[in-house]
Coordinates of C-alpha atoms in Angstrom, one line a residue:
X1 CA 22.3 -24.1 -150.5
X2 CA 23.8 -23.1 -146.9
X3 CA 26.9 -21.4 -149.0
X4 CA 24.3 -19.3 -151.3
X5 CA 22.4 -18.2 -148.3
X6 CA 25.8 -17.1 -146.4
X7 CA 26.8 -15.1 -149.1
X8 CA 23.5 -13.5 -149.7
X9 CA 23.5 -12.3 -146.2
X10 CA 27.0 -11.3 -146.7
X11 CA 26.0 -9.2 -149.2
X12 CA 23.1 -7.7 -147.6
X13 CA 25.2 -6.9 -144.3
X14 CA 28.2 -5.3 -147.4
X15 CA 25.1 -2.7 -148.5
X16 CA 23.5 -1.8 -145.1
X17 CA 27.1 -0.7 -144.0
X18 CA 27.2 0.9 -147.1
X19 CA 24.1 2.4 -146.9
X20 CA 24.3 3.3 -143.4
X21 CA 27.8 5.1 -144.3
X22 CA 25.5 7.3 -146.9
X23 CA 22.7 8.1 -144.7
X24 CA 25.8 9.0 -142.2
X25 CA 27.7 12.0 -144.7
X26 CA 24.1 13.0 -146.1
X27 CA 23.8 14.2 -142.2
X28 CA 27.4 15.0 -141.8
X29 CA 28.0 16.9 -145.3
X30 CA 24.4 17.7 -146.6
X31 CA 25.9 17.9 -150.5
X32 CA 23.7 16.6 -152.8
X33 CA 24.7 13.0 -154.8
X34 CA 28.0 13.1 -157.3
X35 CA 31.3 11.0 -157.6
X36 CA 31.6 8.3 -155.9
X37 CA 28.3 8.7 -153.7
X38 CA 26.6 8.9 -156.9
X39 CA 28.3 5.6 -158.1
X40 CA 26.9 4.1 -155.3
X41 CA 23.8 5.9 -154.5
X42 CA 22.8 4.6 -158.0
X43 CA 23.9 0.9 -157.2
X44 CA 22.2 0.0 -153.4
X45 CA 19.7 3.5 -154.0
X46 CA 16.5 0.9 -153.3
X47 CA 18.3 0.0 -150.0
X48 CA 19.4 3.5 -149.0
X49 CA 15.8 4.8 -149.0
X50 CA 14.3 2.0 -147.4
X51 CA 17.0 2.1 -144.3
X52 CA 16.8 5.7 -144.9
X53 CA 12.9 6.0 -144.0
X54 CA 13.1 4.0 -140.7
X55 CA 16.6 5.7 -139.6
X56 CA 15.6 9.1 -140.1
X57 CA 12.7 9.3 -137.3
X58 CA 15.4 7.1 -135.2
X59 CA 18.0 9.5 -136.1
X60 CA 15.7 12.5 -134.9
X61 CA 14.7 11.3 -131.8
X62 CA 18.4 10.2 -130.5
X63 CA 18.9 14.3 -131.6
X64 CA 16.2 14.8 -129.6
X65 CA 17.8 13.0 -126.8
X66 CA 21.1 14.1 -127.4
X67 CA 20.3 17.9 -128.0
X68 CA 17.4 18.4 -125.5
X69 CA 18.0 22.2 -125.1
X70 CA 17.6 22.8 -128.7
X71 CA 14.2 22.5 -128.2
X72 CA 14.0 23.6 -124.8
X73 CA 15.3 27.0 -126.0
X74 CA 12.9 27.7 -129.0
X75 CA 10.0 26.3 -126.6
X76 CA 11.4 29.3 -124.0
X77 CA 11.9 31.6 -127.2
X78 CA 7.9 30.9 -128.9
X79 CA 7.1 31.7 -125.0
X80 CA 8.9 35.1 -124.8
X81 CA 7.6 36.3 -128.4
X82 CA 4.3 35.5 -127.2
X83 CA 4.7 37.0 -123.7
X84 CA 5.7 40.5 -125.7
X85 CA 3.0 40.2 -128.1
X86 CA 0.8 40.2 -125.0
X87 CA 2.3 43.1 -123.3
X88 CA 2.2 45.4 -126.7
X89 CA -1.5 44.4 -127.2
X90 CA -2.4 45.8 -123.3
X91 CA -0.1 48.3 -123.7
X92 CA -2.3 49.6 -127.1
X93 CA -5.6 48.7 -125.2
X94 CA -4.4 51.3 -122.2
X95 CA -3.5 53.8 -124.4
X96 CA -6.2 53.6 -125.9
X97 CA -8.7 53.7 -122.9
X98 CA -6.9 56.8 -121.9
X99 CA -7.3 58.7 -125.1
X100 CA -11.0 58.0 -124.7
X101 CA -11.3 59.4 -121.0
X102 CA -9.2 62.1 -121.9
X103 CA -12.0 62.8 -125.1
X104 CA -14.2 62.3 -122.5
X105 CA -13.3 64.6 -119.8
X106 CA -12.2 67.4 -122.8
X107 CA -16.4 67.2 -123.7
X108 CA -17.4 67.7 -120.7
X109 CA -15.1 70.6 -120.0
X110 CA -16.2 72.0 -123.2
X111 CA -19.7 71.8 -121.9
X112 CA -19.2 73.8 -118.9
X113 CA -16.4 75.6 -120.4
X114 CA -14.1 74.7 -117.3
X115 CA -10.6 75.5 -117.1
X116 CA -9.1 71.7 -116.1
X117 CA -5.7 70.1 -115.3
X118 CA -6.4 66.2 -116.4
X119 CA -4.4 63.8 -113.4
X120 CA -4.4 60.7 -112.4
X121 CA -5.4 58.5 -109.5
X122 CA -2.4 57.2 -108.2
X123 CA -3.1 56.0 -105.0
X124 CA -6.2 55.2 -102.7
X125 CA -6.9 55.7 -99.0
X126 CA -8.1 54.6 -96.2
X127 CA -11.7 53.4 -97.3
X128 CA -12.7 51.9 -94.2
X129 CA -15.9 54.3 -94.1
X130 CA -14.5 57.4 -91.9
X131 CA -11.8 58.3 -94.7
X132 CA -12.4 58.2 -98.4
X133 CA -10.0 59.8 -100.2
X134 CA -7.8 59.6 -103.2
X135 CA -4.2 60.7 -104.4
X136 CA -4.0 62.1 -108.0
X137 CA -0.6 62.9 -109.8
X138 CA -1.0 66.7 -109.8
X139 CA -0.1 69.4 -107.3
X140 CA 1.2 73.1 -106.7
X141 CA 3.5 73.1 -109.4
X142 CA 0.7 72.1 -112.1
X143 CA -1.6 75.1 -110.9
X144 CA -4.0 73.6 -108.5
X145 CA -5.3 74.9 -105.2
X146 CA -6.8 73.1 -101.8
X147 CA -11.0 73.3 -102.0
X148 CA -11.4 73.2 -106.2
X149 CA -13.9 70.7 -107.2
X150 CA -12.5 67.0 -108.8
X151 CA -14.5 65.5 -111.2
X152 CA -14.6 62.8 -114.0
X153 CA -16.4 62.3 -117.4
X154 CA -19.4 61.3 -115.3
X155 CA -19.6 64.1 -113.0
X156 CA -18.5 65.1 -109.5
X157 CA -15.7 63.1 -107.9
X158 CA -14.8 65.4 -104.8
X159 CA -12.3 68.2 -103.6
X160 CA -8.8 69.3 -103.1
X161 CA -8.2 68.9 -99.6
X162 CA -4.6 69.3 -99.7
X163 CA -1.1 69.4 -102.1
X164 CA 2.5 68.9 -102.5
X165 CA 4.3 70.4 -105.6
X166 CA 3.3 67.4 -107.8
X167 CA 0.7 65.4 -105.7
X168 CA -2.9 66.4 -104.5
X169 CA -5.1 64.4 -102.1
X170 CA -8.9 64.2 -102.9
X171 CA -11.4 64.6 -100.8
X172 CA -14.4 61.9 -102.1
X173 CA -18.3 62.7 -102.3
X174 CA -19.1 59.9 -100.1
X175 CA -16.7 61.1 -97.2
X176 CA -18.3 61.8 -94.2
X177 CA -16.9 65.0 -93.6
X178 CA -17.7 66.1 -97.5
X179 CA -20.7 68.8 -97.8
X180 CA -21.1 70.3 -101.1
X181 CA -24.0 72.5 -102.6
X182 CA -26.4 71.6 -104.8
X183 CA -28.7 72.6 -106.7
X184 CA -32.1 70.8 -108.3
X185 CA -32.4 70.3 -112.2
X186 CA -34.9 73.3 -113.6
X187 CA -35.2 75.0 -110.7
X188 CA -32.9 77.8 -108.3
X189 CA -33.5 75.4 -105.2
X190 CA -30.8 74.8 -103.2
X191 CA -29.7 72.3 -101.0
X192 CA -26.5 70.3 -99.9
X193 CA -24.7 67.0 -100.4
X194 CA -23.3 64.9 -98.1
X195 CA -21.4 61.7 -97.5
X196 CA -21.1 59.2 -94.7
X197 CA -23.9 56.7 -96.6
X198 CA -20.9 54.4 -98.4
X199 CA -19.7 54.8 -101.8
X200 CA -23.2 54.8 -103.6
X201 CA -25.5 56.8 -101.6
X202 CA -25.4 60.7 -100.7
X203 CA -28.0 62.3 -98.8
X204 CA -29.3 65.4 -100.2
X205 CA -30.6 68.6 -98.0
X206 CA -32.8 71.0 -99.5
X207 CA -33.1 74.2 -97.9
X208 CA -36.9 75.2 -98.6
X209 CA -38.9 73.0 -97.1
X210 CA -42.1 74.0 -99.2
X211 CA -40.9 72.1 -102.0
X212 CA -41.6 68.3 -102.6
X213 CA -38.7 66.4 -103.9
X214 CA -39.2 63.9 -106.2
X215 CA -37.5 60.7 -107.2
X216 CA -35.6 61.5 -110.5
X217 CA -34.9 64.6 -110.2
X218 CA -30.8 65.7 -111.1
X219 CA -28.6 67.5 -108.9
X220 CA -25.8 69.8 -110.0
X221 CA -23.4 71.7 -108.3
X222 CA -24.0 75.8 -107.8
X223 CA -21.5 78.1 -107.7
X224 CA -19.5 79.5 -104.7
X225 CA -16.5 81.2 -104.2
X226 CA -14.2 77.9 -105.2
X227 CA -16.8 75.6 -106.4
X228 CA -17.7 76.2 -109.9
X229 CA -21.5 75.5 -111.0
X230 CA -23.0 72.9 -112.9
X231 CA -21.0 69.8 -112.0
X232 CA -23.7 67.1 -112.1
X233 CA -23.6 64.8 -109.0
X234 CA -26.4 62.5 -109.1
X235 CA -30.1 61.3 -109.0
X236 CA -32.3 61.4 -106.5
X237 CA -33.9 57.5 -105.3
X238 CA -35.9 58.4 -102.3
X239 CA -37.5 61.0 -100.4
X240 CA -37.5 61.4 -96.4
X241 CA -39.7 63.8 -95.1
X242 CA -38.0 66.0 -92.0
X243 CA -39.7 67.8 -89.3
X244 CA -38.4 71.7 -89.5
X245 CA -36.8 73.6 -91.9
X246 CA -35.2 71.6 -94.4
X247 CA -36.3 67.9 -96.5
X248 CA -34.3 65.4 -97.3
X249 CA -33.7 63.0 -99.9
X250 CA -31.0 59.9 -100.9
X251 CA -28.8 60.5 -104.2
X252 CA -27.6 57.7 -105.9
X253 CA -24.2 59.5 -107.5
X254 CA -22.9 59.4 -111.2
X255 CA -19.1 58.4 -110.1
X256 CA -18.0 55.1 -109.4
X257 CA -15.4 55.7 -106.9
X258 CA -14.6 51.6 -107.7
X259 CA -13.7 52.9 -111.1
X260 CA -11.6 56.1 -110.6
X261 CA -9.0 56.5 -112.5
X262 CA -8.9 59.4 -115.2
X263 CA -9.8 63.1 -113.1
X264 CA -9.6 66.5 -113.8
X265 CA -9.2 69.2 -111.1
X266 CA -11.5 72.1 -112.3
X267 CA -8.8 75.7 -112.0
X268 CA -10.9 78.2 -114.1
X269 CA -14.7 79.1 -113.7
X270 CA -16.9 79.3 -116.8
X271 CA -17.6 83.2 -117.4
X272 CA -21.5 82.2 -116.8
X273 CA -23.1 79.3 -115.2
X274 CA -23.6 76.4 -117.5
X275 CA -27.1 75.8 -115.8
X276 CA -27.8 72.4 -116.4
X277 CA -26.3 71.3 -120.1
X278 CA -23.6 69.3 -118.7
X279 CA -26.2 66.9 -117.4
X280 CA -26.3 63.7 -119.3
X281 CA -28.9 63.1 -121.8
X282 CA -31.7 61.4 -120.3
X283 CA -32.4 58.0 -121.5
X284 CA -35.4 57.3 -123.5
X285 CA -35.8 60.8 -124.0
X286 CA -37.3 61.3 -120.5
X287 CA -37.5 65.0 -118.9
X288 CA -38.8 63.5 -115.9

């Protein structure tokens, strides 16, 4: 019994080498069964498979040990696609955005029938309250002059205060030394706008003091001799009434100087004054 037993194991230890060997020219070679490993794929074939499904995971994970950068690199490659993919889809997304406040600013110039040159802010300045300006990406050589009105597809943004050949800086609404004229919604009353209240607040002065300002009323520009007419610039909030000659009122403004970005410098006049159909559309369908 002890001799049958030694030369079953003896046989068993003859197929796992043999088996092993198999396993070891399947991963080597990769051909497919014939000659002599079909011979004896056919003879020990129950073995092979059965050592073959527990040596295969082994055999993966010592090439897992053995070759780590393999997988290290297509990890860093799957990254990188991905990492593109991003970049094109916000690239897309920009390009986009600009087409739209490009269509934007184009209806609005069609409205007033302004002569623009489109720009872009490119840098910001000092916003510490006594300085609010902006640089856009347009100067001298692109047409434009010191003291034309800025504006955006909302309305008024500010003034050319002074150039290079391919820069401009812009003066903002809501500087303190920025004065514009105005003009009320329906009416010929005039009045001026001026900064120095922050970003979101202008303070409106209207030249005949007879008339009551009311909350809700619009403000547009009026024409000089750079300014063109019919910019809107706002909405009146609040009323202050002012000994003399003049009453006063706070303007809550159309532009979001947080959000500047897309601008167009106005170069060309309209041949008549738009009045007031660049205004926005009133919501709800109020007239006020």
């Amino acid at each position: 019994m002890g001799r049958e037993q030694r030369r079953s194991r003896l046989v068993v230890a003859i197929l796992l080498v043999i088996t092993f060997t198999l396993i070891t020219i399947d991963y080597k070679t990769g051909r497919g069964a014939g000659g002599v490993r079909g011979f004896l794929h056919g003879a020990v074939g129950g073995v092979e498979n059965g050592v073959t499904a527990v040596a295969r995971p082994i055999g993966r994970t010592v090439s897992s040990l053995v070759h780590p950068n393999r997988y290290h690199d297509r990890a860093d490659r799957l990254a990188d696609e991905n990492a593109a993919l991003r970049r094109e889809l916000a690239s897309r997304v920009e390009v986009t955005r600009q087409a739209e406040e490009l269509a934007a600013l184009r209806l609005l110039a069609d409205k007033g029938q302004y002569t623009i040159i489109p720009a872009r802010v490119i840098a910001v300045g000092d916003v510490s309250g006594t300085d609010w300006t902006v640089t856009i990406n347009a100067g001298k050589a692109d047409g434009l002059a010191t003291d034309k009105i800025v504006l955006n597809a909302d309305g008024l943004v500010g003034t050319v205060v002074s150039l290079t050949d391919h820069t401009a800086v812009v003066r903002l609404f809501c500087d303190p030394r920025s004065k514009i004229g105005a003009r009320l919604e329906s009416t010929q009353l005039l009045g001026a706008v001026s900064g120095g209240s922050g970003p979101n607040t202008l303070t409106f002065t209207l030249y005949d003091a007879s008339y009551r300002v009311r909350p809700g009323e619009r403000l547009v520009t009026f024409g000089s001799l750079d300014y063109v007419a019919g910019v809107p610039i706002g909405e009146v909030t609040k009323v202050t009434d002012v000994d003399g000659l003049s009453r006063t009122a706070e303007v809550r403004p159309y532009v979001s100087v947080g959000k500047l970005d897309m601008v167009a410098v106005v170069v060309g006049k309209p041949p008549t004054d738009p009045g007031d159909r660049v205004l926005p559309p009133r919501q709800g369908g109020d007239t006020g």
